[in-house]
Short mmCIF file of C-alpha atoms in Angstrom, two decimals:
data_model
loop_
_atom_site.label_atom_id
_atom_site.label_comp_id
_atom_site.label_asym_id
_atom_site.label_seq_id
_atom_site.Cartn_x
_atom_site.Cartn_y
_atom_site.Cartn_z
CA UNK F 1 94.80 118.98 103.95
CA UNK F 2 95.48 115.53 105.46
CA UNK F 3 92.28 116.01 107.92
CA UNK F 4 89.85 115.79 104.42
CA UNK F 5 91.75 112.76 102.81
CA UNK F 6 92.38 110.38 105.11
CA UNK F 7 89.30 107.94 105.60
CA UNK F 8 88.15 107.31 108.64
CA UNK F 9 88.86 103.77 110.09
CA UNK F 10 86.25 101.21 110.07
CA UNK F 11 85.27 99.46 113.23
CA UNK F 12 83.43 96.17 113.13
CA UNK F 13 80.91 95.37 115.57
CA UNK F 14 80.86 91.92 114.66
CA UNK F 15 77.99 89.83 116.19
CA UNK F 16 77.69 86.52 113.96
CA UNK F 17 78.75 83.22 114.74
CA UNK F 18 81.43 82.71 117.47
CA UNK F 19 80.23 86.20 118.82
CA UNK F 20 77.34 86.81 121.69
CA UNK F 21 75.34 89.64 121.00
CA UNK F 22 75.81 92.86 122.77
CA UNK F 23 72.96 94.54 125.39
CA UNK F 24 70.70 95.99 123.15
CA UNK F 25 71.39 99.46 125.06
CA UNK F 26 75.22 98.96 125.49
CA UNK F 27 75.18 98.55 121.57
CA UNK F 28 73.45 101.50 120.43
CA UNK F 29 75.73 103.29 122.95
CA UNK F 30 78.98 102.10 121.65
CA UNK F 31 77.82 103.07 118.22
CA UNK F 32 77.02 105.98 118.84
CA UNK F 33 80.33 106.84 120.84
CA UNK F 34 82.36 105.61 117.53
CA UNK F 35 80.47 107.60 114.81
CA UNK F 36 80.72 110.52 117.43
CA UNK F 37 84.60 110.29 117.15
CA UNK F 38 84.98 109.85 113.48
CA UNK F 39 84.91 106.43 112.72
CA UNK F 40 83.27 104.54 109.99
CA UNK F 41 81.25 101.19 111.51
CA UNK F 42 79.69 97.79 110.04
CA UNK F 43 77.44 95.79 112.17
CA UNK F 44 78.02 92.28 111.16
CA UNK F 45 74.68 89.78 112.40
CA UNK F 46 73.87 86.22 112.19
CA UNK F 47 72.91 85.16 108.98
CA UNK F 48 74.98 88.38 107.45
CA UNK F 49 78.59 88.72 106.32
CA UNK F 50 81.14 86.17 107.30
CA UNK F 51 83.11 87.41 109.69
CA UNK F 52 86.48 87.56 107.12
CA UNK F 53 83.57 89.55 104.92
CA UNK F 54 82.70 91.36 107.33
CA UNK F 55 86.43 92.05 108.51
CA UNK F 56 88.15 93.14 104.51
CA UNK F 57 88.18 96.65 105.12
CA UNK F 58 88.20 96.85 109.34
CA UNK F 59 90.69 98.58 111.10
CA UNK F 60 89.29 97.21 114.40
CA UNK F 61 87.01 93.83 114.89
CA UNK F 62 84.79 94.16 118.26
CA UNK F 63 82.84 91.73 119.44
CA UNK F 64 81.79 88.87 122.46
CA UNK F 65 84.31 86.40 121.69
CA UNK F 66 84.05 84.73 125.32
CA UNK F 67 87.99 85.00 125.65
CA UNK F 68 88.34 82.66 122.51
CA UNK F 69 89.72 85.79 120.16
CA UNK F 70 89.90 84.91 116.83
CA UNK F 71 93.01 85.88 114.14
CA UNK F 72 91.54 88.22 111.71
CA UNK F 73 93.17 89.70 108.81
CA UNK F 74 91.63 92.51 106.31
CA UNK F 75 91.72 91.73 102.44
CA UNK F 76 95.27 92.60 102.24
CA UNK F 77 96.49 90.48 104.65
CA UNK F 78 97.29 92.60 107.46
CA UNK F 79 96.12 91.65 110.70
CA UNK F 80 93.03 93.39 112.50
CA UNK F 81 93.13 94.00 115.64
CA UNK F 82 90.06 92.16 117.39
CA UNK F 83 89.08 93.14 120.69
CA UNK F 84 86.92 90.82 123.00
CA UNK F 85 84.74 93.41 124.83
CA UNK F 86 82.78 90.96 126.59
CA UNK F 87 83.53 92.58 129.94
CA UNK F 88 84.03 95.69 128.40
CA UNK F 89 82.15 99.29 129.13
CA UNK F 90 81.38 101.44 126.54
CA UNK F 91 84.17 103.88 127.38
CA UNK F 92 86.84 100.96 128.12
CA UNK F 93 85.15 99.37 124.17
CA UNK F 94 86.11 103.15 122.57
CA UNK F 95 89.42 103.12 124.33
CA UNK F 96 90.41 100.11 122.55
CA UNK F 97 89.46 101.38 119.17
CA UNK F 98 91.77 104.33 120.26
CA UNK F 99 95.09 102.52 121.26
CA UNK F 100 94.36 100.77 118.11
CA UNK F 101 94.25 103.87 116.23
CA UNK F 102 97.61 104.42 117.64
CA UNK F 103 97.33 108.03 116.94
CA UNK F 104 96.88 107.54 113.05
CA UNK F 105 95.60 111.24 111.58
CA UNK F 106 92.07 111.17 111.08
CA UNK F 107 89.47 114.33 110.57
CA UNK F 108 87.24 114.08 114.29
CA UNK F 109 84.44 115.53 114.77
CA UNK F 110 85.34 115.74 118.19
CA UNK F 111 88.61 117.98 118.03
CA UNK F 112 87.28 121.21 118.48
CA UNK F 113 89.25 124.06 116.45
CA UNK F 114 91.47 120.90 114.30
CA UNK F 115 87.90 119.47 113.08
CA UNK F 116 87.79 120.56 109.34
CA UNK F 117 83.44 120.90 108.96
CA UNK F 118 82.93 119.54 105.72
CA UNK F 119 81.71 122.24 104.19
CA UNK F 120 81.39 122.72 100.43
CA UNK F 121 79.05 123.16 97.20
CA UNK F 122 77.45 120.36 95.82
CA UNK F 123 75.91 120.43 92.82
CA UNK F 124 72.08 119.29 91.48
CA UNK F 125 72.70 118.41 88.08
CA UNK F 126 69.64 118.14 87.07
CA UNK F 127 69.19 121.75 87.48
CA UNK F 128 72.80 122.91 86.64
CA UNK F 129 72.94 124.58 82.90
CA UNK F 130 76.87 124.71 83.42
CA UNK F 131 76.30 128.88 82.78
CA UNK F 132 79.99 128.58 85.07
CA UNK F 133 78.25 132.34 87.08
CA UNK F 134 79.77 130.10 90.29
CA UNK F 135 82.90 128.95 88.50
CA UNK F 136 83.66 132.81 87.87
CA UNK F 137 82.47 133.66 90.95
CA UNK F 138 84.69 132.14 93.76
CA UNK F 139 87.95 133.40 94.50
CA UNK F 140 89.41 129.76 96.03
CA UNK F 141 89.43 127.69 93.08
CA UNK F 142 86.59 125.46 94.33
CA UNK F 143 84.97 124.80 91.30
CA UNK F 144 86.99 123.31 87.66
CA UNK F 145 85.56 121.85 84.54
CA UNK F 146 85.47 118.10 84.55
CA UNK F 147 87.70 117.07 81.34
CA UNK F 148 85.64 114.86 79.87
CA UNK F 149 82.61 117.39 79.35
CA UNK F 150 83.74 120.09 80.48
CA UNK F 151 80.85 120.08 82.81
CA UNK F 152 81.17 122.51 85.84
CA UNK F 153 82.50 120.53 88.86
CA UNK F 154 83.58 120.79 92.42
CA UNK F 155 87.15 120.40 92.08
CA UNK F 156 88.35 120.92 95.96
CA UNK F 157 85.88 121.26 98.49
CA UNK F 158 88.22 121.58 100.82
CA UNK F 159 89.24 125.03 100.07
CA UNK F 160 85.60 126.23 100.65
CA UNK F 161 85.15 128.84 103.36
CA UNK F 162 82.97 127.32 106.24
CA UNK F 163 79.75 128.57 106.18
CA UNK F 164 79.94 130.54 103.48
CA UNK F 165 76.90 129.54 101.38
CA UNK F 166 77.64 132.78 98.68
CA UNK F 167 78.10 131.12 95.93
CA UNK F 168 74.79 129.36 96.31
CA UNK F 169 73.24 133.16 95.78
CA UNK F 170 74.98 133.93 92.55
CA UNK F 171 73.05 130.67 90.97
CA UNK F 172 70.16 131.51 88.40
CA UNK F 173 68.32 127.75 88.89
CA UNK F 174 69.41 127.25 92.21
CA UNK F 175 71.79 124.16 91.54
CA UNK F 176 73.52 124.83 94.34
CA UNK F 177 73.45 123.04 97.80
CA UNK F 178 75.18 123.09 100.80
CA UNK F 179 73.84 120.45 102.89
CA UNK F 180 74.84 121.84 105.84
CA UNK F 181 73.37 124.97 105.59
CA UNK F 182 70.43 125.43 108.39
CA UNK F 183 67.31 125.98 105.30
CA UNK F 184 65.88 125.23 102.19
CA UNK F 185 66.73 124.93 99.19
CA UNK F 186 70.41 125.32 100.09
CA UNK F 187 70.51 122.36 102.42
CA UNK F 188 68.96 120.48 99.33
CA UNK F 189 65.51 120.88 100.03
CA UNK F 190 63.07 120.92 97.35
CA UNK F 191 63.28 123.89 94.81
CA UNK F 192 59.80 125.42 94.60
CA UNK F 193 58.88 128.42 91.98
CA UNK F 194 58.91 130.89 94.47
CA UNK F 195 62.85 129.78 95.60
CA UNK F 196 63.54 129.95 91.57
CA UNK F 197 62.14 133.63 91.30
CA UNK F 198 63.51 134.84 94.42
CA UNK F 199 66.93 133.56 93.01
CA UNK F 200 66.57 135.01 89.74
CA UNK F 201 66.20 138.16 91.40
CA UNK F 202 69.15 138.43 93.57
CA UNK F 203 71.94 136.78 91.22
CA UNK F 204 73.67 140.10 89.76
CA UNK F 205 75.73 140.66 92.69
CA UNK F 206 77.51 143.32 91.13
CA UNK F 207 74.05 144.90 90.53
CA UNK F 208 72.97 144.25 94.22
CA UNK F 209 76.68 146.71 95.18
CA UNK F 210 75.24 149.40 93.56
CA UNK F 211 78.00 148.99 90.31
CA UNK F 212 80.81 146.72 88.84
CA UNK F 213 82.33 145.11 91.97
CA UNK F 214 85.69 145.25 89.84
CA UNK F 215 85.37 148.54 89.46
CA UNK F 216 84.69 148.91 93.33
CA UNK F 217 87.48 146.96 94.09
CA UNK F 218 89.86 149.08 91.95
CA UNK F 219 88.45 152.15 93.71
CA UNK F 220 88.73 150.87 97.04
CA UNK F 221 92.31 149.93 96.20
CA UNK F 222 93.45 153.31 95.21
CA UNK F 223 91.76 155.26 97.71
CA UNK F 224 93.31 152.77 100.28
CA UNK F 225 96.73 153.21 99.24
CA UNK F 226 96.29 156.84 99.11
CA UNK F 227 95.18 157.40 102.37
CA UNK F 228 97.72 154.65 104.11
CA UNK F 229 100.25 156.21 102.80
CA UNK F 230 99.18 159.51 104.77
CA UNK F 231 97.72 157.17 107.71
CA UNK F 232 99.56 153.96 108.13
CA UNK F 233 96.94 152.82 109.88
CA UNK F 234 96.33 149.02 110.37
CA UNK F 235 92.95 149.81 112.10
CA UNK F 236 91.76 152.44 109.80
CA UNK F 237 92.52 149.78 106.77
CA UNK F 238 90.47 146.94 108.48
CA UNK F 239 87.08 149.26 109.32
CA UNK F 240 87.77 150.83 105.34
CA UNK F 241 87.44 146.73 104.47
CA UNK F 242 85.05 146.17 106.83
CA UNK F 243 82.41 149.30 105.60
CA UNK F 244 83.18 148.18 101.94
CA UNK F 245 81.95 144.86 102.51
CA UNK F 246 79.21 144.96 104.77
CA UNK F 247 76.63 145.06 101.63
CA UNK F 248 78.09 142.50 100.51
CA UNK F 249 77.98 139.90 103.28
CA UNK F 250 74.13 141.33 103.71
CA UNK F 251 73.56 140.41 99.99
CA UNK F 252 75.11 136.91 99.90
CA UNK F 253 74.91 135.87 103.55
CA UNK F 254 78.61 135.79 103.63
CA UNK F 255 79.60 135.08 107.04
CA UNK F 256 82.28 138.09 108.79
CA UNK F 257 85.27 135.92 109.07
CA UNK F 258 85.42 134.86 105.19
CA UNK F 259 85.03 138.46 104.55
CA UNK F 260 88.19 139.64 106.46
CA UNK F 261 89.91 137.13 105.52
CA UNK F 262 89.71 138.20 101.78
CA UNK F 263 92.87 138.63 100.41
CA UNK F 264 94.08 141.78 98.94
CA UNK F 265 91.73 143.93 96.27
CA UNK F 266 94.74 143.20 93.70
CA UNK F 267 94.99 139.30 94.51
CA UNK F 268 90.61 139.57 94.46
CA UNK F 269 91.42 141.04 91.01
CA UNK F 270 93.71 138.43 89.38
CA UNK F 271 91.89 135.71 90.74
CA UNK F 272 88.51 136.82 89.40
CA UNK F 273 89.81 137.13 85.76
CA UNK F 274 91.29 133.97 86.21
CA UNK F 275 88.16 132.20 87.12
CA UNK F 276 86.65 134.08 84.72
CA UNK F 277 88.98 132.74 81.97
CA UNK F 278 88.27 128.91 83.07
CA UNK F 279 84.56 129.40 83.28
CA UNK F 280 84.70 131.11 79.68
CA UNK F 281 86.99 128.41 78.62
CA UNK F 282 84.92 125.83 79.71
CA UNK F 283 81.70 127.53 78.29
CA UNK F 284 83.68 127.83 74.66
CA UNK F 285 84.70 124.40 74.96
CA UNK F 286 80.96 123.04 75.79
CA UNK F 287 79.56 125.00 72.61
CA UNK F 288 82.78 123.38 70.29
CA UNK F 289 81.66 120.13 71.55
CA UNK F 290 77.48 120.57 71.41
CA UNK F 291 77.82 121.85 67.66
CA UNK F 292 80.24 119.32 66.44
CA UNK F 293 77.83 116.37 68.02
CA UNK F 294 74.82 118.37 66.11
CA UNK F 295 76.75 118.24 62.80
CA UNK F 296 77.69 114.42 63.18
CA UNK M 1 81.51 79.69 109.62
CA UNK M 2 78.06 78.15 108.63
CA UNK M 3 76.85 82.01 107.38
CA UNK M 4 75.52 83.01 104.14
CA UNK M 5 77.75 86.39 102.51
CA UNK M 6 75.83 89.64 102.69
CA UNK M 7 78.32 91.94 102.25
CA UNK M 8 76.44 94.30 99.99
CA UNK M 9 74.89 96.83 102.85
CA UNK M 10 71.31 97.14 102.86
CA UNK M 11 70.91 99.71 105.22
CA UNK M 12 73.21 102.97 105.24
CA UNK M 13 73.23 105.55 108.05
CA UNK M 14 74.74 108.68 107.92
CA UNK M 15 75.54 110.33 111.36
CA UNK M 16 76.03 113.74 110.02
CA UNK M 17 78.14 114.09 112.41
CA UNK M 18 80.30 117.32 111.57
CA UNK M 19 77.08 119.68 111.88
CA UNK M 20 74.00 120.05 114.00
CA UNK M 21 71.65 120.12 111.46
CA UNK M 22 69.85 116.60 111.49
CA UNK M 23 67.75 116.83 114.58
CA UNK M 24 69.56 114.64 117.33
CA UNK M 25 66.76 113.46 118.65
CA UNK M 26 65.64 111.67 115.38
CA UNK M 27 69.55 110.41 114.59
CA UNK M 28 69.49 109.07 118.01
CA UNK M 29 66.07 107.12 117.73
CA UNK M 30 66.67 105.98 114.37
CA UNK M 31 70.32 104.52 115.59
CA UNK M 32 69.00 102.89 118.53
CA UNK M 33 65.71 101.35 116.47
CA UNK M 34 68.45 100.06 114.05
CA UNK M 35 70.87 98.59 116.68
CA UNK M 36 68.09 97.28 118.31
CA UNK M 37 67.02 95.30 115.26
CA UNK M 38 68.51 92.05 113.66
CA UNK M 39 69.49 94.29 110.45
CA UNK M 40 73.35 94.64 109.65
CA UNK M 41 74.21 97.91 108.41
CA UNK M 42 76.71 100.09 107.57
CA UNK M 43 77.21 103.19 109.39
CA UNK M 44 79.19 106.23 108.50
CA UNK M 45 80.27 109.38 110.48
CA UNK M 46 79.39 111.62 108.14
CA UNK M 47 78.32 111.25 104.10
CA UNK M 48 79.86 114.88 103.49
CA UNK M 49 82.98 114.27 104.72
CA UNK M 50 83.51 111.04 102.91
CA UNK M 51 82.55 113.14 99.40
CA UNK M 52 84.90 115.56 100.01
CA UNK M 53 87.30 112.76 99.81
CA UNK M 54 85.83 110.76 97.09
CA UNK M 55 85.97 108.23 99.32
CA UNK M 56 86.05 104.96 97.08
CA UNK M 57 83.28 103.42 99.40
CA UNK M 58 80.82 105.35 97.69
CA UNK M 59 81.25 104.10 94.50
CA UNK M 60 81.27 100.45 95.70
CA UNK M 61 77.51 101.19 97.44
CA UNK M 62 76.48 102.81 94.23
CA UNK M 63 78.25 99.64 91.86
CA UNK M 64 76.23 97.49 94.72
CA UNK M 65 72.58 98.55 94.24
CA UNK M 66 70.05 95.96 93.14
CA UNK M 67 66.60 96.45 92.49
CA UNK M 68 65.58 93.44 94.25
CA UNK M 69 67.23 94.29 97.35
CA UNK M 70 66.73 98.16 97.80
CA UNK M 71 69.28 99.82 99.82
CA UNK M 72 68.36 102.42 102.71
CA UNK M 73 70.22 105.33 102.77
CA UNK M 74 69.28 106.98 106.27
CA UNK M 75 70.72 110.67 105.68
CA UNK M 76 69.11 113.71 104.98
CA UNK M 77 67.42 115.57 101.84
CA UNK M 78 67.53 112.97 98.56
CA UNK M 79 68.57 115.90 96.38
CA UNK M 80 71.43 116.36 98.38
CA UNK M 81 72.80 112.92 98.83
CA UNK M 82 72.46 112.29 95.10
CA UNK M 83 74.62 115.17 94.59
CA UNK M 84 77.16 114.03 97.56
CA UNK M 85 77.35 110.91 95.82
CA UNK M 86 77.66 112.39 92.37
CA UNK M 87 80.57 114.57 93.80
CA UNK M 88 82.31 111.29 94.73
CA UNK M 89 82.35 109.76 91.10
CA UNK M 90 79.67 107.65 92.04
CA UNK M 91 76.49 107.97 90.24
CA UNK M 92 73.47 106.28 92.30
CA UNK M 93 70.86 104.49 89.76
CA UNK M 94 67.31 105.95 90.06
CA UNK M 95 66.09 101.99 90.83
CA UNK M 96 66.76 99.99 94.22
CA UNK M 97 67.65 103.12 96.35
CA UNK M 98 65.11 104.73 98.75
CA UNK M 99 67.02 107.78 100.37
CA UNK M 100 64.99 108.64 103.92
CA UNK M 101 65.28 112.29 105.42
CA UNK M 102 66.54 112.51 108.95
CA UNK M 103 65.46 116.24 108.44
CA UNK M 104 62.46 115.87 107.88
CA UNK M 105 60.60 112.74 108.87
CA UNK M 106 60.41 111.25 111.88
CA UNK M 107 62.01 108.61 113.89
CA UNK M 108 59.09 106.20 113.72
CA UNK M 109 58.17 106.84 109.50
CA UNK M 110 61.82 106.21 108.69
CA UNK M 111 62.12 103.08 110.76
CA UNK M 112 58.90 101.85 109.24
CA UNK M 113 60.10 102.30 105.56
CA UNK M 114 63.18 100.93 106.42
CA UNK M 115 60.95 97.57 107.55
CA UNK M 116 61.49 98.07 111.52
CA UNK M 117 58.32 98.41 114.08
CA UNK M 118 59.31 101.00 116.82
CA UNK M 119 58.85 99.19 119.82
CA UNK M 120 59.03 96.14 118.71
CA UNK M 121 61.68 94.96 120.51
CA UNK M 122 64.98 93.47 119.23
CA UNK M 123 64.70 90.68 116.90
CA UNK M 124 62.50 92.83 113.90
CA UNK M 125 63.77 91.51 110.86
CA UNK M 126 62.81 93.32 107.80
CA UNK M 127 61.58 91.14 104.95
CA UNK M 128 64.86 91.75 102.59
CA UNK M 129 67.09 91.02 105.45
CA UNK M 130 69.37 88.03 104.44
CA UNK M 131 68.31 85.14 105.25
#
């Protein structure tokens, strides 16, 4: 997903030597405007960076330059483009940075439906026992083992399903945040004892279905296929997945849209034992390497 | 130029600005008491977003952090933006960083640890500031 790997550009405000200094309120305005749309800024004052500091990793230099604008190049040697804004508005300062931008992907806060949220696990660990319940859990491969340690990591946020904090639930110490989740301790509040016990008590989320969820999912599967093939209903099918997973989404605070997006009971299937097999995997792996640093 | 370098950032604020979660009232204030200082500082659109990337920057603010000169990250719950910066390969020492909650404090307390008087005018100049 190009939106979640290119960086956003930097844009540097620069007001050291050779530059006036903006209107206080025109400033915090123009700021503003840029962060708004995505990009990455460095306020350069006097007594600060250099200006060629200042300027290494800019996409854009902005600044009062009183019509004297400088040649700036970042540390590779390409030339910045450096905009005198003197006479500038804040609008006319952002379209600038724009043209400059010259339609270069970037992820934009600002783009409606092409924004990608960030929106992903992160994990506390301090608190994480690597027990891999989340590892096995997911079904889009957001979590791997780092190599090293084989310590539970997230391995690509970017397939996490926005606003979907379930994973979160399935954690015994809760080690898992979302920081932008709208409470505690998700969002990364402090954990108190009472968030620990309420955790403990929800994590079996098989448990909270009523039965094995594999099991459920096998039984859903067959009794869907018998009665499509009588019904060939497309509507029928979506309420059957709908009904099934209602508990679900209730249990976990799995938002609608993840849920009906699922894919298939059969694909659910595989990629559960797969995930299974990497969290046992890494689990085996952790043990090998804790009892062969006890014996040395 | 005549300048002293200061590259390191001393002050980093994070916009959050893919989610409506940090009050805007208190991102707003805290931008404008910063702009309206004599601080430089780094600004980002959003600290989650540049995890997700493991955006190289982080690192280099983590490799940066001195004791002596504490660095100011401006985000939201500490717990959380260890663990951001932890995703991104870059471990954050326990010494010289003082992470302040947009989410939970308010404008004024996190301009005062930072070293800024609200309504003081431009021209505050924390104590660490370069000099």
């Amino acid at each position: 997903m190009i939106a979640a790997t290119v960086p956003p550009p930097r844009v540097v405000l620069y007001e050291g030597a050779g530059s006036a200094p903006l209107d206080p309120d025109v400033r915090t305005r123009l700021l503003a405007a840029l962060l708004d749309r995505g990009y990455a800024v460095t306020r350069a004052v006097p007594g600060g960076a250099r200006r060629e500091e200042a300027s290494a990793a800019a996409f854009v230099v902005l600044g009062r330059f009183g019509g004297a604008v400088p040649d700036v190049h970042d540390a590779a040697g390409r030339t910045v483009h450096v905009h005198d804004i003197g006479m500038s508005t804040v609008d006319e300062a952002v379209a600038l940075v724009e043209e400059a931008r010259a339609g270069r992907p970037m992820n934009r806060p600002d783009a409606g439906a092409a924004t990608w949220k960030p929106w992903f696990p992160v994990i506390d660990t301090a608190r994480c026992t690597n027990c891999m319940q989340c590892l096995s859990f997911c079904l889009f491969d957001v979590y791997g083992v780092a190599p090293a340690d084989h310590t539970l990591r997230v391995e690509n946020p970017a397939n996490c399903k926005v606003n979907c904090p379930a994973c979160s639930r399935v954690c015994p110490e809760v080690a898992i945040m979302f920081p932008k989740y709208h409470a505690g301790p998700i969002d990364g509040a402090p954990v108190s004892e009472a968030d620990v016990h309420r955790e403990k008590m929800k994590v079996d989320i098989s448990a909270l279905l009523g039965g094995d969820i594999l099991a459920k999912l096998r039984e859903r599967s067959a009794e869907a296929k018998s009665r499509f093939s009588k019904e060939r209903s497309a509507d029928a099918a979506l309420a059957e997945r709908r009904r099934c997973l209602t508990k679900l989404a209730d249990a976990a605070a799995i938002p609608r849209e993840v849920l009906d997006a699922l894919p298939t009971p059969e694909e659910i299937e595989r990629r559960t034992a797969e995930a299974a097999r990497k969290a046992a995997a890494a689990r085996d792996a952790r043990e090998h390497a804790t009892g062969r640093a006890v014996q040395s | 130029m005549g300048e002293t370098a200061g590259a390191t950032p001393r002050v980093l604020y994070c916009r959050c600005a893919y989610a409506q979660v940090v009050p805007g009232d208190v991102k707003d204030a805290v931008l404008d008491g910063l702009a309206r200082s004599s601080v430089a500082f780094e600004m980002v659109p959003d600290l989650c977003e540049m995890a997700a990337r493991r955006d190289g920057q982080l690192a280099d603010i983590a490799r940066a952090v001195d004791p002596a000169r504490p660095l100011h990250i401006v985000a939201c719950w500490p717990r959380a933006v260890r663990g951001l910066f932890h995703l991104a390969d870059a471990r954050l020492p326990d010494a010289g960083v003082e992470i302040l909650n947009m989410r939970a404090e308010t404008a004024a307390d996190l301009l005062a640890r930072v070293g800024l008087d609200v309504g003081s005018g431009t021209g505050a100049t924390p104590p660490e500031a370069p000099a």
